mmCIF file of C-alpha atoms in Angstrom:
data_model
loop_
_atom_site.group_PDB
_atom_site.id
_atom_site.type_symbol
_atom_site.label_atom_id
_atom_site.label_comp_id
_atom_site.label_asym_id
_atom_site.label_seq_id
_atom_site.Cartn_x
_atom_site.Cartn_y
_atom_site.Cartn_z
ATOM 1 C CA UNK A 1120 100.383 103.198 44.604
ATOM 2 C CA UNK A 1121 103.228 105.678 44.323
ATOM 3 C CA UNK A 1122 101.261 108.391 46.226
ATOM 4 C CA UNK A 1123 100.521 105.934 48.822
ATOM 5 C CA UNK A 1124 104.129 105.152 49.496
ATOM 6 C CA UNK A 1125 105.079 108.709 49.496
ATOM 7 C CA UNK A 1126 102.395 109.314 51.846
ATOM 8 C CA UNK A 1127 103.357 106.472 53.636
ATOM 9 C CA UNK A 1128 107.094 107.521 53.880
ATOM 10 C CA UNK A 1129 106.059 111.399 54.894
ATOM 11 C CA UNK A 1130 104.111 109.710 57.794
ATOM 12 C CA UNK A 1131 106.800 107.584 59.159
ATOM 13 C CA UNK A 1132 109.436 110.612 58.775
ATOM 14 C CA UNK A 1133 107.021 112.528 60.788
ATOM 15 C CA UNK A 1134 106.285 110.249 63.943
ATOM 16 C CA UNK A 1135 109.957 110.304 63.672
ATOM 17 C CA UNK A 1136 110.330 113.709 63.933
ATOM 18 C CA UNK A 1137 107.982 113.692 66.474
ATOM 19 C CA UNK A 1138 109.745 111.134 68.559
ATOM 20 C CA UNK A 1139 113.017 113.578 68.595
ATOM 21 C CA UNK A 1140 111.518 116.528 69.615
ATOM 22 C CA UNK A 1141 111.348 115.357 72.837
ATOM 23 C CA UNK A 1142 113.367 117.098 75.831
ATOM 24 C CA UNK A 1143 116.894 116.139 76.126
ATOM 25 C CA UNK A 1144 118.055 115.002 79.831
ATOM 26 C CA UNK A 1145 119.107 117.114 82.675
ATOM 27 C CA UNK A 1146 120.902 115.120 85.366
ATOM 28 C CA UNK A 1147 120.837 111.633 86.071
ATOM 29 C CA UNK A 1148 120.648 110.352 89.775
ATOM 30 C CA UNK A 1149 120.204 107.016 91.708
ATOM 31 C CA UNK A 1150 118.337 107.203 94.791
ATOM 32 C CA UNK A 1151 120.660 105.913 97.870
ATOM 33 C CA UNK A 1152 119.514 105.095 101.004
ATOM 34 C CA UNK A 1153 122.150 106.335 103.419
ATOM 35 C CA UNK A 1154 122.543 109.859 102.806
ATOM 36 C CA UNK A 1155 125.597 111.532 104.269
ATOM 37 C CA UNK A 1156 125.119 114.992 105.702
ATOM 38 C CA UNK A 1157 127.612 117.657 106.865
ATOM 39 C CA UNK A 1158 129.317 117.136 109.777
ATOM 40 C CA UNK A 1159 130.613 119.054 112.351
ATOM 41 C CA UNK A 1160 134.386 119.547 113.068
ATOM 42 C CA UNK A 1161 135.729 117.729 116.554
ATOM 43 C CA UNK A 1162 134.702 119.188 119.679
ATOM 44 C CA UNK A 1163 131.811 120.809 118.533
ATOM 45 C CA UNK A 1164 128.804 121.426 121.659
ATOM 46 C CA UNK A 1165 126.231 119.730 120.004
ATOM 47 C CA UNK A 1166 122.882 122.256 120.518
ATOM 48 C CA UNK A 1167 119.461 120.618 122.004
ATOM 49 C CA UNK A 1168 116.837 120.769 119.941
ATOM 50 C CA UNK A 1169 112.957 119.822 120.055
ATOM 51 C CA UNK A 1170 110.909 118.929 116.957
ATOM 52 C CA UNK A 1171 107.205 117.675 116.723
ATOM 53 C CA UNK A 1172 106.174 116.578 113.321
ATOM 54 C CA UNK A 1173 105.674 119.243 110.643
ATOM 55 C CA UNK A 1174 102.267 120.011 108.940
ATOM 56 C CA UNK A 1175 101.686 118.511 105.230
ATOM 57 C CA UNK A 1176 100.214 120.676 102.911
ATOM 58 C CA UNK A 1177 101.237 118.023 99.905
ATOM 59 C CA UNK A 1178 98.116 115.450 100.773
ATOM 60 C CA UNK A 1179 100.360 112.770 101.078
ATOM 61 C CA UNK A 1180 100.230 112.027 104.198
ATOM 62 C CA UNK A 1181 102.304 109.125 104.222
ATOM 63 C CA UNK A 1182 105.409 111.339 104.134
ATOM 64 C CA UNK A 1183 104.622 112.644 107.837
ATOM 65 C CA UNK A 1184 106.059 109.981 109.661
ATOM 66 C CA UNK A 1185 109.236 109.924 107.714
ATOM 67 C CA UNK A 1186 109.939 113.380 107.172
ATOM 68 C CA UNK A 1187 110.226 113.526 111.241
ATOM 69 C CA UNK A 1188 112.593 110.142 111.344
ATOM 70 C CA UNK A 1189 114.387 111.612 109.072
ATOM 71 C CA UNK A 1190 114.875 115.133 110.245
ATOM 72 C CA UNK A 1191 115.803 113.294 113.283
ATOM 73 C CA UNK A 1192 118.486 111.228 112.285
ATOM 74 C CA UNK A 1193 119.852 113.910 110.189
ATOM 75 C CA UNK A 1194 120.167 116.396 112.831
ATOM 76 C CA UNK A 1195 121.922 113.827 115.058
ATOM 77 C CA UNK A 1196 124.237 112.483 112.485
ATOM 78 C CA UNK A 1197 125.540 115.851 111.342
ATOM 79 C CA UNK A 1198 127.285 116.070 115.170
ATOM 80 C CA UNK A 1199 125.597 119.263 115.369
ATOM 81 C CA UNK A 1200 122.475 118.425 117.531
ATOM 82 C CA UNK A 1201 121.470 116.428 119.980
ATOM 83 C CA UNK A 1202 117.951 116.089 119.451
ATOM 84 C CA UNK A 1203 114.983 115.486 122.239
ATOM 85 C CA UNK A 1204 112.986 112.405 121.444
ATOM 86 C CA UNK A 1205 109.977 113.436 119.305
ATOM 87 C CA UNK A 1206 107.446 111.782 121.073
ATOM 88 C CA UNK A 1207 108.135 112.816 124.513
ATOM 89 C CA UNK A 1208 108.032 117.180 122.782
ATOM 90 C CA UNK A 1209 104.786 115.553 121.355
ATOM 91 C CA UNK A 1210 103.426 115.160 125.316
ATOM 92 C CA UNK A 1211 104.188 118.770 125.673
ATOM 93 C CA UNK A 1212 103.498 120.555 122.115
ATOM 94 C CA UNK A 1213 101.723 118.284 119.779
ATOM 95 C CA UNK A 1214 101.158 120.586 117.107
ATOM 96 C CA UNK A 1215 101.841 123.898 115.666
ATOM 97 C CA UNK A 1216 98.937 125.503 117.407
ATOM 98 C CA UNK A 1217 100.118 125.447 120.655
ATOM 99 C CA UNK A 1218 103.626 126.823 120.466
ATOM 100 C CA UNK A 1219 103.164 128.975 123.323
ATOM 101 C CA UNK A 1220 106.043 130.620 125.688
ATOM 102 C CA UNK A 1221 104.415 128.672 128.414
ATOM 103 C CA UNK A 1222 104.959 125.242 126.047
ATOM 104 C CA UNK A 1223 108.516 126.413 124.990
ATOM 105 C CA UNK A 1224 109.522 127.016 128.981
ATOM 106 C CA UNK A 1225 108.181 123.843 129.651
ATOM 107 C CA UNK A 1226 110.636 122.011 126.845
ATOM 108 C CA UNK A 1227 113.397 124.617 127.851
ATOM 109 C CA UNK A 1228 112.932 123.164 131.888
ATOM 110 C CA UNK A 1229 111.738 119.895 131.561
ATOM 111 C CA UNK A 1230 114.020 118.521 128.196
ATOM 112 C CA UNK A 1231 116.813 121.577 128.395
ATOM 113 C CA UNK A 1232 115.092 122.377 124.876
ATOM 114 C CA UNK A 1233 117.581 125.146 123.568
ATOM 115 C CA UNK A 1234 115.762 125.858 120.142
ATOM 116 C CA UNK A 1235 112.217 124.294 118.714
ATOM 117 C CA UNK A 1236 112.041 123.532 115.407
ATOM 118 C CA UNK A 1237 108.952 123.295 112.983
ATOM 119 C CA UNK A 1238 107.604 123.948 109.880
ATOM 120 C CA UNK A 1239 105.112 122.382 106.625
ATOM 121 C CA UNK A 1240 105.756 120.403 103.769
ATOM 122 C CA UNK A 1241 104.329 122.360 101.085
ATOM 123 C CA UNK A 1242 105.230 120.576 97.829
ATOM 124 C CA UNK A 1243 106.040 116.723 97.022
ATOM 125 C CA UNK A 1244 105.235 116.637 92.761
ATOM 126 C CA UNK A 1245 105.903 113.974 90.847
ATOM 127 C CA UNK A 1246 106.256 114.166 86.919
ATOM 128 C CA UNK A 1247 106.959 111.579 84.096
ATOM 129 C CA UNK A 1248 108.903 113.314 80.813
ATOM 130 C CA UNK A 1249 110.614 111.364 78.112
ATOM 131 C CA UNK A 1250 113.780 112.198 76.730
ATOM 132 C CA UNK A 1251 116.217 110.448 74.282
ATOM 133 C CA UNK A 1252 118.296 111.342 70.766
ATOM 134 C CA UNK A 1253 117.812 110.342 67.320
ATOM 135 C CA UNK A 1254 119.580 110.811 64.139
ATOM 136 C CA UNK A 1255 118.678 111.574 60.940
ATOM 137 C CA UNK A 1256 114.765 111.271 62.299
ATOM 138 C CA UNK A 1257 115.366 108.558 63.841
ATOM 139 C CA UNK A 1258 116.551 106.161 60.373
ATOM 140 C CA UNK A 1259 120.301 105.892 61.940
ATOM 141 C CA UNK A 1260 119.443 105.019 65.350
ATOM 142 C CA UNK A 1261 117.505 106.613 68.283
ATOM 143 C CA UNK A 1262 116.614 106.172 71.624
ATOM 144 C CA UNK A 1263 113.583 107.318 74.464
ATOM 145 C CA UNK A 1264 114.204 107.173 77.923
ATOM 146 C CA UNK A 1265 111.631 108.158 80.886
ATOM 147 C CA UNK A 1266 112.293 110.733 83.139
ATOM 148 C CA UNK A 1267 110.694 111.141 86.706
ATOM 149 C CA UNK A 1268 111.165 113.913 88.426
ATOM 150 C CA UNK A 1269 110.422 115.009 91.765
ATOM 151 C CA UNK A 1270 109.835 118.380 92.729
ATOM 152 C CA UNK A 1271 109.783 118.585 97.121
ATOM 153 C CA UNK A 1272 109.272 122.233 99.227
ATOM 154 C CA UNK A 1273 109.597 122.517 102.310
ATOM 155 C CA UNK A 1274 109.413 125.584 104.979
ATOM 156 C CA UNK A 1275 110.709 125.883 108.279
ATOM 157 C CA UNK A 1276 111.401 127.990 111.475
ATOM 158 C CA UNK A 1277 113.719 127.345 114.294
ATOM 159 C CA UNK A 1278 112.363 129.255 117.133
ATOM 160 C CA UNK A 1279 114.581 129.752 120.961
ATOM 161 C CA UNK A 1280 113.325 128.903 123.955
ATOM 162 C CA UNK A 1281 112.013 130.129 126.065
ATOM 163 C CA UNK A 1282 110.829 133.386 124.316
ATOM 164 C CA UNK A 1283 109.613 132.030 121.049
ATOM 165 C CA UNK A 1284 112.305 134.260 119.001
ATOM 166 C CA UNK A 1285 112.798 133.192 115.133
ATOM 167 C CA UNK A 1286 116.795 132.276 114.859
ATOM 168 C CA UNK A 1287 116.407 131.441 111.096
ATOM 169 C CA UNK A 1288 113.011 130.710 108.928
ATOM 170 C CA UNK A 1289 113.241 129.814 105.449
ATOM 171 C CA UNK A 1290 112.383 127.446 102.440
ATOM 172 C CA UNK A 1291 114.226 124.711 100.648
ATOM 173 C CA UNK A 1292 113.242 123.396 97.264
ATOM 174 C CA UNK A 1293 114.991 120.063 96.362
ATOM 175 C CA UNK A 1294 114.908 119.198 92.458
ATOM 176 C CA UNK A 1295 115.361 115.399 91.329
ATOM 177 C CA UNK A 1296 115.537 113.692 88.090
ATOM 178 C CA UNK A 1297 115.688 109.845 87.743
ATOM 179 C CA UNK A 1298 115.954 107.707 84.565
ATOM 180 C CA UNK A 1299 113.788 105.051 84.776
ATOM 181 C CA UNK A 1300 116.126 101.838 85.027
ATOM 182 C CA UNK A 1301 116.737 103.428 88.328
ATOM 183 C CA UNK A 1302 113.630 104.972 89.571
ATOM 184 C CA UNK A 1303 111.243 103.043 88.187
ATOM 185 C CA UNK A 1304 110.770 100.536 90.926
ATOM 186 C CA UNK A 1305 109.863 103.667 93.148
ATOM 187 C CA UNK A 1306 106.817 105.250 91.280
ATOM 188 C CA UNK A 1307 103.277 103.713 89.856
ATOM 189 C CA UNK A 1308 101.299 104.724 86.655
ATOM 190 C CA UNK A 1309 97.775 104.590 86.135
ATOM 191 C CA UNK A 1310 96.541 106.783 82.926
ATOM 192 C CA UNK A 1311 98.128 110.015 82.517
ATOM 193 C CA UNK A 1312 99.028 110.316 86.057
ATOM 194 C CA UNK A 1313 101.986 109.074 87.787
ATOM 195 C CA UNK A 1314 102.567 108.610 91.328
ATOM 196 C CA UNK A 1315 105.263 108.044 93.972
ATOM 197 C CA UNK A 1316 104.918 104.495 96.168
ATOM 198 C CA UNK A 1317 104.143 104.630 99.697
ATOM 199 C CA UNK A 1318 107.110 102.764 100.052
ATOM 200 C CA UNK A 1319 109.282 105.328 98.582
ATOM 201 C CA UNK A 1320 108.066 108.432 99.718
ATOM 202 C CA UNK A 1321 110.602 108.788 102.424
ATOM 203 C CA UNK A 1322 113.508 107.929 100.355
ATOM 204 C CA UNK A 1323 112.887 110.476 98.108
ATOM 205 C CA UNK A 1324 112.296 113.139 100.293
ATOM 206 C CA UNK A 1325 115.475 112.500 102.496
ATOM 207 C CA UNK A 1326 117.247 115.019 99.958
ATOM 208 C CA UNK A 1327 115.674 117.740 100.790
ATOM 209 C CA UNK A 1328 115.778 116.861 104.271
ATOM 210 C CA UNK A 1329 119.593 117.281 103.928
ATOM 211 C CA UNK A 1330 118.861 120.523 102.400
ATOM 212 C CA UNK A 1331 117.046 121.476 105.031
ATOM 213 C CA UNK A 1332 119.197 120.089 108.538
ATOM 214 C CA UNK A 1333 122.677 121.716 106.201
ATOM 215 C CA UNK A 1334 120.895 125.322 105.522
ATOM 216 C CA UNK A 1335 119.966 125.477 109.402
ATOM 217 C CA UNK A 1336 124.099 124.251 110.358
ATOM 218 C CA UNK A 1337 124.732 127.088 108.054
ATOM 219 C CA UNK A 1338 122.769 129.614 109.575
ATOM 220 C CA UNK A 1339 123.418 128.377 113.341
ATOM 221 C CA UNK A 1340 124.372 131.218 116.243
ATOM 222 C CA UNK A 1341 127.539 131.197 117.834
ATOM 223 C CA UNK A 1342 127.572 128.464 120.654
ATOM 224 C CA UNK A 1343 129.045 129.514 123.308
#
């Protein structure tokens, strides 16, 4: 009977040991809806800018129509852009394909299309860690707490018109980590996997659409 209650006790100290090896925290964030993005000083000639919707290379396709509402809103909001109605670059250039000087002249004439901006989602992962403390393996007091975090790339170019010249190409990688009291309402589990809701997709990747519409303020020409 003794053995069996040391054995028992070895046991217990070891699931607790187990229990507090787990990764501590990084950074805690909510996910807000209205996210602010730089703006521009008074005065500033806001630039004219076409987009069409960029490819997804994530298989979610369910972030498409966001990610261009988004990018939209963005780009107007920041005071730096005033930005041509998607759907009416989309009668013009509906996808990547046919970016053609021709097209761009056509956006440049018909819209006053100054620059034409595209690019791909290529990353939207989602992963579920658990983190927490305990002391003294976990006899004085311990606690777990779920992690989910989000992991979104995205590339871009912003091209002039009419002569299809690159002004500025380049990636943005947005890192998120969410506890689960306030991300938990936003994902869905199902075995070992865990997945992002429709319904949330958008919110979550407005970050690193901020990333994105602030990287091109930062690397916009002169206007003259």
């Amino acid at each position: 009977m003794k053995r069996i209650g040391i054995l028992s006790l070895t046991m217990s100290l070891f699931s607790l040991s187990v229990a507090c090896l787990s990764p501590q925290p990084t950074r805690y964030e909510t996910t807000d809806s209205q996210i602010e993005v730089q703006t521009a000083p008074p005065g500033t000639r806001r630039v004219k800018v076409a987009l069409i919707s960029f490819r997804n290379l994530t298989g979610r396709d369910f972030l498409v129509q966001p990610a261009t509402a988004q990018l939209t809103s963005l780009m107007f909001r920041s005071g730096y852009f005033e930005v041509i109605e998607p759907s009416l670059v989309e009668s013009v250039i509906k996808s990547q394909d046919q970016v053609t000087p021709e097209n761009l002249k056509i956006l440049q004439e018909k819209f006053g299309a100054e620059y034409f901006l595209t690019g791909t989602l290529t990353n939207f992962e989602v992963r579920e860690t658990s983190s927490g403390f305990c002391i003294l393996f976990g006899l004085l007091g311990s606690q777990q707490t779920r992690e989910y975090i989000v992991e979104t790339g995205i590339d871009y170019r912003l091209v002039s018109t009419p002569d299809g010249r690159i002004i500025d190409a380049d990636a943005v990688e947005n890192r998120r980590t969410d506890v689960s009291r306030n991300a938990a309402i936003l994902f869905s589990g199902g075995g070992h996997e865990t997945r992002v809701l429709q319904s949330s997709g958008g919110a979550l990747l407005r970050y690193a659409m901020k990333d994105l519409v602030e990287k091109i303020i930062a690397r916009l020409p002169p206007v003259s």
